[in-house]
PDB file of C-alpha atoms in Angstrom:
ATOM      1  CA  MET A  42     -84.590 -68.950  15.514  1.00 70.00           C
ATOM      2  CA  GLY A  43     -87.417 -70.954  16.273  1.00 92.00           C
ATOM      3  CA  ARG A  44     -89.449 -73.442  13.970  1.00 94.00           C
ATOM      4  CA  PHE A  45     -92.395 -71.286  14.108  1.00 98.00           C
ATOM      5  CA  ASP A  46     -90.857 -67.870  13.418  1.00 97.00           C
ATOM      6  CA  GLY A  47     -93.030 -65.683  11.151  1.00 97.00           C
ATOM      7  CA  VAL A  48     -96.048 -68.093  11.528  1.00 98.00           C
ATOM      8  CA  LEU A  49     -99.440 -66.543  12.887  1.00 98.00           C
ATOM      9  CA  LEU A  50    -102.005 -68.890  14.267  1.00 98.00           C
ATOM     10  CA  MET A  51    -105.491 -67.048  14.934  1.00 98.00           C
ATOM     11  CA  SER A  52    -108.196 -69.363  16.669  1.00 98.00           C
ATOM     12  CA  ASP A  53    -111.926 -68.663  17.168  1.00 98.00           C
ATOM     13  CA  PHE A  54    -112.395 -68.755  21.147  1.00 97.00           C
ATOM     14  CA  ASP A  55    -116.012 -70.242  21.673  1.00 95.00           C
ATOM     15  CA  ASN A  56    -116.408 -73.782  20.712  1.00 96.00           C
ATOM     16  CA  THR A  57    -112.993 -73.844  18.965  1.00 98.00           C
ATOM     17  CA  LEU A  58    -110.425 -72.899  21.523  1.00 97.00           C
ATOM     18  CA  VAL A  59    -112.505 -73.693  24.477  1.00 96.00           C
ATOM     19  CA  PHE A  60    -115.716 -75.549  24.228  1.00 95.00           C
ATOM     20  CA  THR A  61    -118.248 -73.318  25.704  1.00 91.00           C
ATOM     21  CA  ALA A  62    -121.694 -74.653  24.295  1.00 89.00           C
ATOM     22  CA  ASP A  63    -122.696 -76.121  27.793  1.00 85.00           C
ATOM     23  CA  ALA A  64    -122.102 -72.691  29.446  1.00 77.00           C
ATOM     24  CA  LEU A  65    -124.523 -71.151  26.927  1.00 74.00           C
ATOM     25  CA  THR A  66    -127.387 -73.648  26.936  1.00 74.00           C
ATOM     26  CA  ALA A  67    -127.114 -75.333  30.329  1.00 70.00           C
ATOM     27  CA  GLY A  68    -125.547 -72.603  32.518  1.00 69.00           C
ATOM     28  CA  LYS A  69    -122.525 -74.403  33.213  1.00 73.00           C
ATOM     29  CA  ASP A  70    -119.324 -72.904  34.132  1.00 78.00           C
ATOM     30  CA  VAL A  71    -116.934 -72.039  31.207  1.00 83.00           C
ATOM     31  CA  PRO A  72    -114.190 -74.738  31.273  1.00 87.00           C
ATOM     32  CA  PRO A  73    -110.554 -73.833  31.479  1.00 90.00           C
ATOM     33  CA  LEU A  74    -108.242 -74.012  28.647  1.00 93.00           C
ATOM     34  CA  HIS A  75    -107.715 -77.808  27.688  1.00 95.00           C
ATOM     35  CA  PRO A  76    -104.483 -79.050  29.191  1.00 96.00           C
ATOM     36  CA  LYS A  77    -103.407 -80.432  25.501  1.00 97.00           C
ATOM     37  CA  ASN A  78    -104.086 -76.893  23.980  1.00 97.00           C
ATOM     38  CA  GLN A  79    -102.255 -75.230  26.977  1.00 96.00           C
ATOM     39  CA  ALA A  80     -99.244 -77.339  26.407  1.00 97.00           C
ATOM     40  CA  ALA A  81     -99.144 -77.361  22.493  1.00 98.00           C
ATOM     41  CA  LEU A  82     -99.640 -73.422  22.448  1.00 98.00           C
ATOM     42  CA  ALA A  83     -96.958 -72.941  24.914  1.00 96.00           C
ATOM     43  CA  GLU A  84     -94.435 -74.769  22.606  1.00 97.00           C
ATOM     44  CA  PHE A  85     -95.828 -73.039  19.706  1.00 98.00           C
ATOM     45  CA  VAL A  86     -95.067 -69.646  21.059  1.00 97.00           C
ATOM     46  CA  ALA A  87     -91.885 -70.755  22.733  1.00 96.00           C
ATOM     47  CA  GLU A  88     -90.811 -71.896  19.151  1.00 97.00           C
ATOM     48  CA  GLY A  89     -91.291 -68.222  17.712  1.00 97.00           C
ATOM     49  CA  GLY A  90     -94.973 -68.653  16.844  1.00 98.00           C
ATOM     50  CA  GLN A  91     -97.421 -65.820  17.196  1.00 98.00           C
ATOM     51  CA  PHE A  92    -100.754 -66.750  18.677  1.00 98.00           C
ATOM     52  CA  GLY A  93    -104.055 -64.512  18.910  1.00 98.00           C
ATOM     53  CA  VAL A  94    -107.820 -64.978  19.154  1.00 98.00           C
ATOM     54  CA  ALA A  95    -110.267 -63.821  16.510  1.00 98.00           C
ATOM     55  CA  THR A  96    -113.697 -63.839  18.593  1.00 95.00           C
ATOM     56  CA  GLY A  97    -116.944 -62.840  17.889  1.00 90.00           C
ATOM     57  CA  ARG A  98    -117.113 -61.659  21.409  1.00 89.00           C
ATOM     58  CA  ALA A  99    -116.745 -57.748  22.060  1.00 83.00           C
ATOM     59  CA  LEU A 100    -113.871 -56.652  24.247  1.00 86.00           C
ATOM     60  CA  ALA A 101    -116.048 -56.591  27.461  1.00 81.00           C
ATOM     61  CA  ALA A 102    -116.877 -60.201  26.996  1.00 84.00           C
ATOM     62  CA  PHE A 103    -113.535 -61.420  26.343  1.00 89.00           C
ATOM     63  CA  MET A 104    -111.332 -59.592  28.788  1.00 87.00           C
ATOM     64  CA  CYS A 105    -111.842 -61.939  31.855  1.00 84.00           C
ATOM     65  CA  TYR A 106    -110.126 -64.953  29.696  1.00 88.00           C
ATOM     66  CA  VAL A 107    -107.222 -63.225  28.353  1.00 91.00           C
ATOM     67  CA  SER A 108    -104.807 -63.651  31.319  1.00 89.00           C
ATOM     68  CA  ASP A 109    -105.256 -67.597  31.194  1.00 89.00           C
ATOM     69  CA  LEU A 110    -104.547 -67.830  27.269  1.00 94.00           C
ATOM     70  CA  PRO A 111    -100.900 -67.734  25.727  1.00 94.00           C
ATOM     71  CA  ILE A 112    -101.665 -64.706  23.559  1.00 97.00           C
ATOM     72  CA  ASN A 113     -98.814 -62.852  22.229  1.00 97.00           C
ATOM     73  CA  VAL A 114    -100.443 -60.696  19.217  1.00 98.00           C
ATOM     74  CA  PRO A 115    -103.202 -58.201  19.046  1.00 98.00           C
ATOM     75  CA  CYS A 116    -106.543 -60.048  19.042  1.00 97.00           C
ATOM     76  CA  VAL A 117    -109.579 -59.458  16.628  1.00 96.00           C
ATOM     77  CA  THR A 118    -112.862 -58.737  18.574  1.00 93.00           C
ATOM     78  CA  ALA A 119    -116.607 -58.303  17.694  1.00 89.00           C
ATOM     79  CA  ASN A 120    -116.297 -60.363  14.387  1.00 90.00           C
ATOM     80  CA  GLY A 121    -114.005 -58.114  12.886  1.00 92.00           C
ATOM     81  CA  GLY A 122    -115.054 -54.976  14.285  1.00 88.00           C
ATOM     82  CA  GLY A 123    -111.921 -54.192  16.285  1.00 91.00           C
ATOM     83  CA  LEU A 124    -108.265 -55.091  16.362  1.00 95.00           C
ATOM     84  CA  TYR A 125    -107.370 -54.808  20.207  1.00 95.00           C
ATOM     85  CA  ASP A 126    -103.701 -55.077  21.758  1.00 96.00           C
ATOM     86  CA  PHE A 127    -103.839 -56.121  25.326  1.00 94.00           C
ATOM     87  CA  LYS A 128    -100.262 -55.041  26.049  1.00 93.00           C
ATOM     88  CA  THR A 129    -100.928 -51.299  25.418  1.00 95.00           C
ATOM     89  CA  GLN A 130    -104.796 -51.696  26.121  1.00 92.00           C
ATOM     90  CA  GLN A 131    -105.948 -49.920  23.081  1.00 92.00           C
ATOM     91  CA  TYR A 132    -107.555 -50.551  19.815  1.00 92.00           C
ATOM     92  CA  LEU A 133    -104.874 -50.465  16.860  1.00 95.00           C
ATOM     93  CA  TYR A 134    -108.235 -50.322  14.534  1.00 93.00           C
ATOM     94  CA  ALA A 135    -111.846 -50.452  14.909  1.00 91.00           C
ATOM     95  CA  VAL A 136    -114.877 -50.657  12.392  1.00 91.00           C
ATOM     96  CA  THR A 137    -117.839 -49.470  14.019  1.00 91.00           C
ATOM     97  CA  LEU A 138    -121.658 -49.500  13.162  1.00 94.00           C
ATOM     98  CA  PRO A 139    -123.139 -46.012  11.705  1.00 93.00           C
ATOM     99  CA  GLU A 140    -125.396 -44.398  14.419  1.00 93.00           C
ATOM    100  CA  ILE A 141    -128.434 -45.240  12.388  1.00 96.00           C
ATOM    101  CA  ALA A 142    -128.065 -48.870  13.163  1.00 96.00           C
ATOM    102  CA  ALA A 143    -129.569 -48.287  16.678  1.00 96.00           C
ATOM    103  CA  VAL A 144    -132.812 -47.123  14.747  1.00 96.00           C
ATOM    104  CA  HIS A 145    -132.619 -50.358  12.675  1.00 97.00           C
ATOM    105  CA  GLY A 146    -131.920 -52.660  15.382  1.00 97.00           C
ATOM    106  CA  GLN A 147    -134.747 -51.037  17.351  1.00 97.00           C
ATOM    107  CA  GLU A 148    -137.025 -51.674  14.335  1.00 96.00           C
ATOM    108  CA  ILE A 149    -136.002 -55.216  14.336  1.00 96.00           C
ATOM    109  CA  ILE A 150    -136.831 -56.095  17.952  1.00 96.00           C
ATOM    110  CA  ASP A 151    -140.109 -54.119  17.946  1.00 97.00           C
ATOM    111  CA  ALA A 152    -140.794 -56.575  15.241  1.00 97.00           C
ATOM    112  CA  PHE A 153    -139.856 -59.757  17.188  1.00 97.00           C
ATOM    113  CA  PRO A 154    -140.896 -59.359  20.727  1.00 96.00           C
ATOM    114  CA  ARG A 155    -139.204 -62.596  21.835  1.00 97.00           C
ATOM    115  CA  VAL A 156    -135.971 -61.506  20.714  1.00 98.00           C
ATOM    116  CA  ALA A 157    -133.351 -59.363  22.824  1.00 97.00           C
ATOM    117  CA  VAL A 158    -130.631 -57.322  21.341  1.00 97.00           C
ATOM    118  CA  GLU A 159    -127.109 -56.890  23.102  1.00 96.00           C
ATOM    119  CA  ALA A 160    -125.269 -53.708  22.028  1.00 95.00           C
ATOM    120  CA  TYR A 161    -121.606 -53.626  22.411  1.00 89.00           C
ATOM    121  CA  PRO A 162    -119.670 -50.408  22.470  1.00 85.00           C
ATOM    122  CA  ASN A 163    -115.936 -50.390  22.257  1.00 69.00           C
ATOM    123  CA  SER A 164    -115.804 -50.289  26.003  1.00 68.00           C
ATOM    124  CA  GLN A 165    -115.991 -52.475  29.098  1.00 73.00           C
ATOM    125  CA  HIS A 166    -119.992 -52.499  29.153  1.00 85.00           C
ATOM    126  CA  ILE A 167    -122.576 -54.257  27.333  1.00 91.00           C
ATOM    127  CA  TYR A 168    -126.136 -53.097  26.953  1.00 96.00           C
ATOM    128  CA  VAL A 169    -129.471 -55.276  26.575  1.00 97.00           C
ATOM    129  CA  VAL A 170    -132.913 -54.152  25.269  1.00 98.00           C
ATOM    130  CA  GLN A 171    -135.807 -56.518  25.565  1.00 97.00           C
ATOM    131  CA  ARG A 172    -134.001 -59.002  27.882  1.00 97.00           C
ATOM    132  CA  ASN A 173    -134.860 -62.778  27.326  1.00 95.00           C
ATOM    133  CA  HIS A 174    -133.829 -66.173  28.557  1.00 92.00           C
ATOM    134  CA  VAL A 175    -130.679 -66.293  26.135  1.00 92.00           C
ATOM    135  CA  THR A 176    -129.434 -62.923  27.504  1.00 91.00           C
ATOM    136  CA  ASP A 177    -129.296 -64.336  31.118  1.00 90.00           C
ATOM    137  CA  GLN A 178    -127.434 -67.472  29.825  1.00 87.00           C
ATOM    138  CA  HIS A 179    -125.157 -65.272  27.940  1.00 84.00           C
ATOM    139  CA  GLU A 180    -124.275 -63.167  31.029  1.00 85.00           C
ATOM    140  CA  VAL A 181    -122.938 -66.504  32.563  1.00 79.00           C
ATOM    141  CA  LEU A 182    -120.974 -67.379  29.413  1.00 77.00           C
ATOM    142  CA  THR A 183    -119.460 -63.858  29.114  1.00 78.00           C
ATOM    143  CA  GLN A 184    -119.118 -63.341  32.958  1.00 78.00           C
ATOM    144  CA  VAL A 185    -120.393 -59.642  32.227  1.00 83.00           C
ATOM    145  CA  LYS A 186    -123.508 -58.396  33.578  1.00 88.00           C
ATOM    146  CA  CYS A 187    -125.507 -56.465  30.849  1.00 92.00           C
ATOM    147  CA  ILE A 188    -127.073 -53.062  31.483  1.00 94.00           C
ATOM    148  CA  ASP A 189    -130.786 -53.042  30.610  1.00 96.00           C
ATOM    149  CA  GLU A 190    -131.948 -49.982  28.640  1.00 97.00           C
ATOM    150  CA  PRO A 191    -135.673 -49.377  27.452  1.00 97.00           C
ATOM    151  CA  ASP A 192    -134.338 -48.961  23.858  1.00 96.00           C
ATOM    152  CA  LEU A 193    -131.190 -48.724  21.633  1.00 96.00           C
ATOM    153  CA  SER A 194    -131.352 -44.727  21.436  1.00 95.00           C
ATOM    154  CA  GLN A 195    -130.289 -44.782  25.076  1.00 95.00           C
ATOM    155  CA  VAL A 196    -127.121 -46.908  24.595  1.00 95.00           C
ATOM    156  CA  PRO A 197    -123.629 -44.883  24.132  1.00 93.00           C
ATOM    157  CA  GLN A 198    -122.350 -44.791  20.652  1.00 91.00           C
ATOM    158  CA  PRO A 199    -120.397 -45.724  18.523  1.00 91.00           C
ATOM    159  CA  LEU A 200    -121.124 -49.528  18.471  1.00 92.00           C
ATOM    160  CA  ALA A 201    -118.913 -52.338  17.437  1.00 88.00           C
ATOM    161  CA  LYS A 202    -121.799 -54.708  16.981  1.00 90.00           C
ATOM    162  CA  LEU A 203    -125.412 -55.591  17.747  1.00 95.00           C
ATOM    163  CA  LEU A 204    -126.102 -59.199  18.817  1.00 94.00           C
ATOM    164  CA  PHE A 205    -129.678 -60.575  18.536  1.00 97.00           C
ATOM    165  CA  THR A 206    -130.294 -63.363  20.811  1.00 95.00           C
ATOM    166  CA  GLY A 207    -133.390 -65.813  20.884  1.00 95.00           C
ATOM    167  CA  PHE A 208    -134.828 -68.865  19.519  1.00 95.00           C
ATOM    168  CA  HIS A 209    -133.426 -69.956  16.253  1.00 95.00           C
ATOM    169  CA  GLU A 210    -136.485 -69.740  14.121  1.00 97.00           C
ATOM    170  CA  ASP A 211    -136.972 -66.210  15.362  1.00 97.00           C
ATOM    171  CA  LEU A 212    -133.337 -65.275  14.230  1.00 97.00           C
ATOM    172  CA  LEU A 213    -133.826 -66.993  10.870  1.00 96.00           C
ATOM    173  CA  ALA A 214    -137.107 -64.852  10.568  1.00 97.00           C
ATOM    174  CA  ILE A 215    -135.216 -61.614  11.172  1.00 96.00           C
ATOM    175  CA  LYS A 216    -132.692 -62.410   8.117  1.00 92.00           C
ATOM    176  CA  ASP A 217    -135.896 -62.815   6.035  1.00 94.00           C
ATOM    177  CA  PHE A 218    -137.297 -59.606   7.786  1.00 95.00           C
ATOM    178  CA  LEU A 219    -134.154 -57.760   6.674  1.00 89.00           C
ATOM    179  CA  THR A 220    -134.573 -58.680   2.917  1.00 88.00           C
ATOM    180  CA  THR A 221    -137.525 -56.213   2.955  1.00 91.00           C
ATOM    181  CA  LYS A 222    -135.485 -53.303   4.219  1.00 94.00           C
ATOM    182  CA  PRO A 223    -133.773 -50.700   1.790  1.00 94.00           C
ATOM    183  CA  TRP A 224    -131.149 -50.625   4.559  1.00 94.00           C
ATOM    184  CA  ALA A 225    -130.187 -54.194   4.581  1.00 91.00           C
ATOM    185  CA  GLU A 226    -127.121 -54.064   2.524  1.00 90.00           C
ATOM    186  CA  GLU A 227    -125.526 -51.583   5.008  1.00 90.00           C
ATOM    187  CA  TYR A 228    -124.847 -54.606   7.440  1.00 92.00           C
ATOM    188  CA  GLU A 229    -123.088 -57.850   7.586  1.00 87.00           C
ATOM    189  CA  LEU A 230    -125.514 -60.378   9.355  1.00 90.00           C
ATOM    190  CA  ILE A 231    -124.301 -63.605  10.348  1.00 88.00           C
ATOM    191  CA  PHE A 232    -124.829 -66.463  13.102  1.00 90.00           C
ATOM    192  CA  SER A 233    -122.036 -66.950  15.508  1.00 86.00           C
ATOM    193  CA  GLY A 234    -124.300 -69.777  17.049  1.00 85.00           C
ATOM    194  CA  GLU A 235    -127.639 -71.328  17.159  1.00 89.00           C
ATOM    195  CA  HIS A 236    -128.985 -68.648  19.362  1.00 91.00           C
ATOM    196  CA  LEU A 237    -126.932 -65.937  18.300  1.00 92.00           C
ATOM    197  CA  LEU A 238    -127.269 -63.450  15.310  1.00 94.00           C
ATOM    198  CA  GLU A 239    -124.463 -60.870  14.973  1.00 91.00           C
ATOM    199  CA  MET A 240    -124.973 -57.588  13.125  1.00 94.00           C
ATOM    200  CA  THR A 241    -121.866 -55.619  12.251  1.00 90.00           C
ATOM    201  CA  SER A 242    -120.735 -53.231   9.781  1.00 91.00           C
ATOM    202  CA  LYS A 243    -120.273 -54.359   6.071  1.00 87.00           C
ATOM    203  CA  GLU A 244    -116.411 -53.847   6.364  1.00 86.00           C
ATOM    204  CA  ALA A 245    -116.120 -55.791   9.600  1.00 89.00           C
ATOM    205  CA  SER A 246    -115.203 -59.540   9.231  1.00 92.00           C
ATOM    206  CA  LYS A 247    -112.597 -61.802  10.942  1.00 96.00           C
ATOM    207  CA  GLY A 248    -111.060 -62.469   7.646  1.00 96.00           C
ATOM    208  CA  ALA A 249    -110.467 -58.817   6.951  1.00 94.00           C
ATOM    209  CA  MET A 250    -109.003 -58.250  10.231  1.00 96.00           C
ATOM    210  CA  VAL A 251    -106.748 -61.176  10.531  1.00 98.00           C
ATOM    211  CA  THR A 252    -105.448 -59.849   7.057  1.00 97.00           C
ATOM    212  CA  ARG A 253    -104.790 -56.408   8.610  1.00 96.00           C
ATOM    213  CA  LEU A 254    -102.985 -58.047  11.775  1.00 98.00           C
ATOM    214  CA  ALA A 255    -100.699 -59.930   9.535  1.00 98.00           C
ATOM    215  CA  ASP A 256     -99.867 -56.911   7.677  1.00 97.00           C
ATOM    216  CA  TYR A 257     -99.368 -55.016  10.919  1.00 97.00           C
ATOM    217  CA  LEU A 258     -96.877 -57.795  12.090  1.00 97.00           C
ATOM    218  CA  GLY A 259     -95.171 -58.295   8.862  1.00 97.00           C
ATOM    219  CA  ILE A 260     -96.311 -61.774   8.437  1.00 98.00           C
ATOM    220  CA  ASP A 261     -96.921 -63.112   4.842  1.00 97.00           C
ATOM    221  CA  MET A 262    -100.261 -64.411   4.312  1.00 98.00           C
ATOM    222  CA  ALA A 263     -98.699 -68.023   3.140  1.00 98.00           C
ATOM    223  CA  HIS A 264     -97.831 -68.411   7.021  1.00 98.00           C
ATOM    224  CA  VAL A 265    -101.143 -67.408   8.455  1.00 98.00           C
ATOM    225  CA  TYR A 266    -103.384 -70.186   9.784  1.00 98.00           C
ATOM    226  CA  CYS A 267    -106.991 -70.123  11.315  1.00 98.00           C
ATOM    227  CA  ALA A 268    -109.344 -72.405  13.283  1.00 98.00           C
ATOM    228  CA  GLY A 269    -112.766 -72.015  13.503  1.00 98.00           C
ATOM    229  CA  ASP A 270    -116.365 -73.685  13.777  1.00 97.00           C
ATOM    230  CA  GLU A 271    -119.026 -71.245  13.095  1.00 95.00           C
ATOM    231  CA  ALA A 272    -120.367 -69.171  10.032  1.00 92.00           C
ATOM    232  CA  ASN A 273    -118.688 -65.894  11.487  1.00 93.00           C
ATOM    233  CA  ASP A 274    -115.388 -67.819  11.218  1.00 97.00           C
ATOM    234  CA  MET A 275    -115.690 -68.510   7.431  1.00 96.00           C
ATOM    235  CA  SER A 276    -114.000 -65.574   6.126  1.00 96.00           C
ATOM    236  CA  MET A 277    -110.898 -66.001   8.081  1.00 98.00           C
ATOM    237  CA  LEU A 278    -110.686 -69.784   7.154  1.00 98.00           C
ATOM    238  CA  GLN A 279    -110.794 -68.854   3.584  1.00 97.00           C
ATOM    239  CA  ILE A 280    -108.183 -66.152   3.557  1.00 97.00           C
ATOM    240  CA  ALA A 281    -105.685 -68.501   5.551  1.00 98.00           C
ATOM    241  CA  ALA A 282    -102.998 -70.495   4.001  1.00 98.00           C
ATOM    242  CA  GLN A 283    -104.728 -73.454   5.798  1.00 98.00           C
ATOM    243  CA  GLY A 284    -108.041 -73.265   7.739  1.00 98.00           C
ATOM    244  CA  PHE A 285    -108.848 -75.976  10.457  1.00 98.00           C
ATOM    245  CA  ALA A 286    -112.164 -76.968  11.804  1.00 98.00           C
ATOM    246  CA  PRO A 287    -113.014 -79.009  14.967  1.00 98.00           C
ATOM    247  CA  GLU A 288    -115.474 -81.970  14.840  1.00 98.00           C
ATOM    248  CA  ASN A 289    -118.129 -79.817  16.163  1.00 97.00           C
ATOM    249  CA  ALA A 290    -118.117 -77.240  13.358  1.00 97.00           C
ATOM    250  CA  ILE A 291    -121.327 -76.408  11.611  1.00 96.00           C
ATOM    251  CA  PRO A 292    -121.567 -78.136   7.992  1.00 97.00           C
ATOM    252  CA  ALA A 293    -121.000 -75.090   6.029  1.00 96.00           C
ATOM    253  CA  VAL A 294    -117.567 -74.616   7.795  1.00 97.00           C
ATOM    254  CA  LYS A 295    -116.590 -78.424   6.967  1.00 97.00           C
ATOM    255  CA  ALA A 296    -117.648 -77.880   3.374  1.00 97.00           C
ATOM    256  CA  LEU A 297    -114.711 -75.407   3.010  1.00 97.00           C
ATOM    257  CA  ASP A 298    -111.131 -76.439   2.206  1.00 95.00           C
ATOM    258  CA  VAL A 299    -109.986 -77.143   5.953  1.00 98.00           C
ATOM    259  CA  VAL A 300    -108.264 -79.686   7.668  1.00 98.00           C
ATOM    260  CA  PRO A 301    -110.685 -81.579  10.307  1.00 98.00           C
ATOM    261  CA  VAL A 302    -109.397 -81.916  13.879  1.00 98.00           C
ATOM    262  CA  CYS A 303    -110.999 -83.397  17.218  1.00 98.00           C
ATOM    263  CA  HIS A 304    -113.855 -81.962  19.055  1.00 98.00           C
ATOM    264  CA  ALA A 305    -113.126 -78.578  20.572  1.00 97.00           C
ATOM    265  CA  LYS A 306    -113.796 -80.206  24.037  1.00 95.00           C
ATOM    266  CA  ASP A 307    -110.811 -82.778  23.343  1.00 97.00           C
ATOM    267  CA  GLY A 308    -108.230 -80.264  22.437  1.00 97.00           C
ATOM    268  CA  ALA A 309    -108.498 -79.432  18.910  1.00 98.00           C
ATOM    269  CA  ILE A 310    -105.978 -76.561  18.852  1.00 98.00           C
ATOM    270  CA  ALA A 311    -103.442 -78.916  20.003  1.00 98.00           C
ATOM    271  CA  GLN A 312    -104.178 -81.031  16.811  1.00 98.00           C
ATOM    272  CA  VAL A 313    -103.787 -77.911  14.765  1.00 98.00           C
ATOM    273  CA  VAL A 314    -100.192 -77.280  16.303  1.00 98.00           C
ATOM    274  CA  ALA A 315     -99.382 -80.844  15.744  1.00 98.00           C
ATOM    275  CA  ARG A 316    -100.276 -80.291  11.948  1.00 98.00           C
ATOM    276  CA  LEU A 317     -98.147 -77.025  11.810  1.00 98.00           C
ATOM    277  CA  LYS A 318     -95.322 -78.949  13.170  1.00 97.00           C
ATOM    278  CA  GLU A 319     -95.665 -81.132  10.333  1.00 96.00           C
ATOM    279  CA  ARG A 320     -95.308 -78.135   7.971  1.00 96.00           C
ATOM    280  CA  TYR A 321     -92.487 -76.605   9.803  1.00 96.00           C
ATOM    281  CA  PRO A 322     -90.252 -79.496  10.895  1.00 91.00           C
ATOM    282  CA  ALA A 323     -87.403 -78.321  13.385  1.00 80.00           C
TER     283      ALA A 323
END
C-alpha cells in the first residue's frame, strides 16, 4: 500500500506542468519537464498515485510529449472534448461539436480577417483556415504542421474543437460578436491563453471530464486534485477536493479557492505533490 493509493492528480499542461509561454510568443523551444516535477511525480506514482494531464490541446498537439511524462491514467484532451487512453490508443469518451459549428466558425472568421481558426478533428491532424502569425507560432509550440484549407467546409468532421488565434483585442471582439448570434448558447467559448480562444461543445469542459475520469477509475472525488493556470482550467479547479494555481496563473484563477504554488517555470507541480504529502502522510 502506498500513501497515494486512490489519489488522482490532474494537471494542465501548458504553463502549469511545463512553462510553454515563451515558445508561443517568442518561438523558443518547449522546455523539458522540470527536474523537480519529474522527481516529485515519479515519487507520487511510485507511492500509488494516479497522474494525468487535462489539456486544452487536441490529441495531435499533445502526442509528442506523452512519452516524456509519468502519465498512468487516461488524459483529458481538447478542453474536455475527449478522454484518451494512451495505453490502448483509443478514446474512452468524446464530446464533439455539431457539424453546423463549421458554418458558424466560418462566419466568425469571415467577420474578423486578422483571426485564424484551427480545426481539430479527433485524429492526428490539425487544419487551419486564414492562417496568421499566431498559427505559425502555435505550430512551433505543438510541433504539428497545420494543413491549410480555404474554408472550414473542407475540414473533416466531427470536430473536437475550434481554436481562434490572433490579437487579444480581436478575440475579445469575437466574444462580443457571438452575443448577437442566436446560436451562441450552443457553444462553450473560453480563453486558454491571451492569443487563444477555444470553442467547444457546451457539454465539454475539463471539470466534467475529470469527474468522468474519476468515476471510470473508481476514485472518490474527495481524493481528486487539479492544477491549472487559465480560464479553461477553472471548471476542474472548482470540482477538485483542492485546486492548485501556479504563480503565473491569471487573476480569475487565483481568485478561486486554490492553493498557490510557485511559477510553472520553477517546478509548480513539485510543490503540489509536496502539499499532497502533507495531506497523506506515510
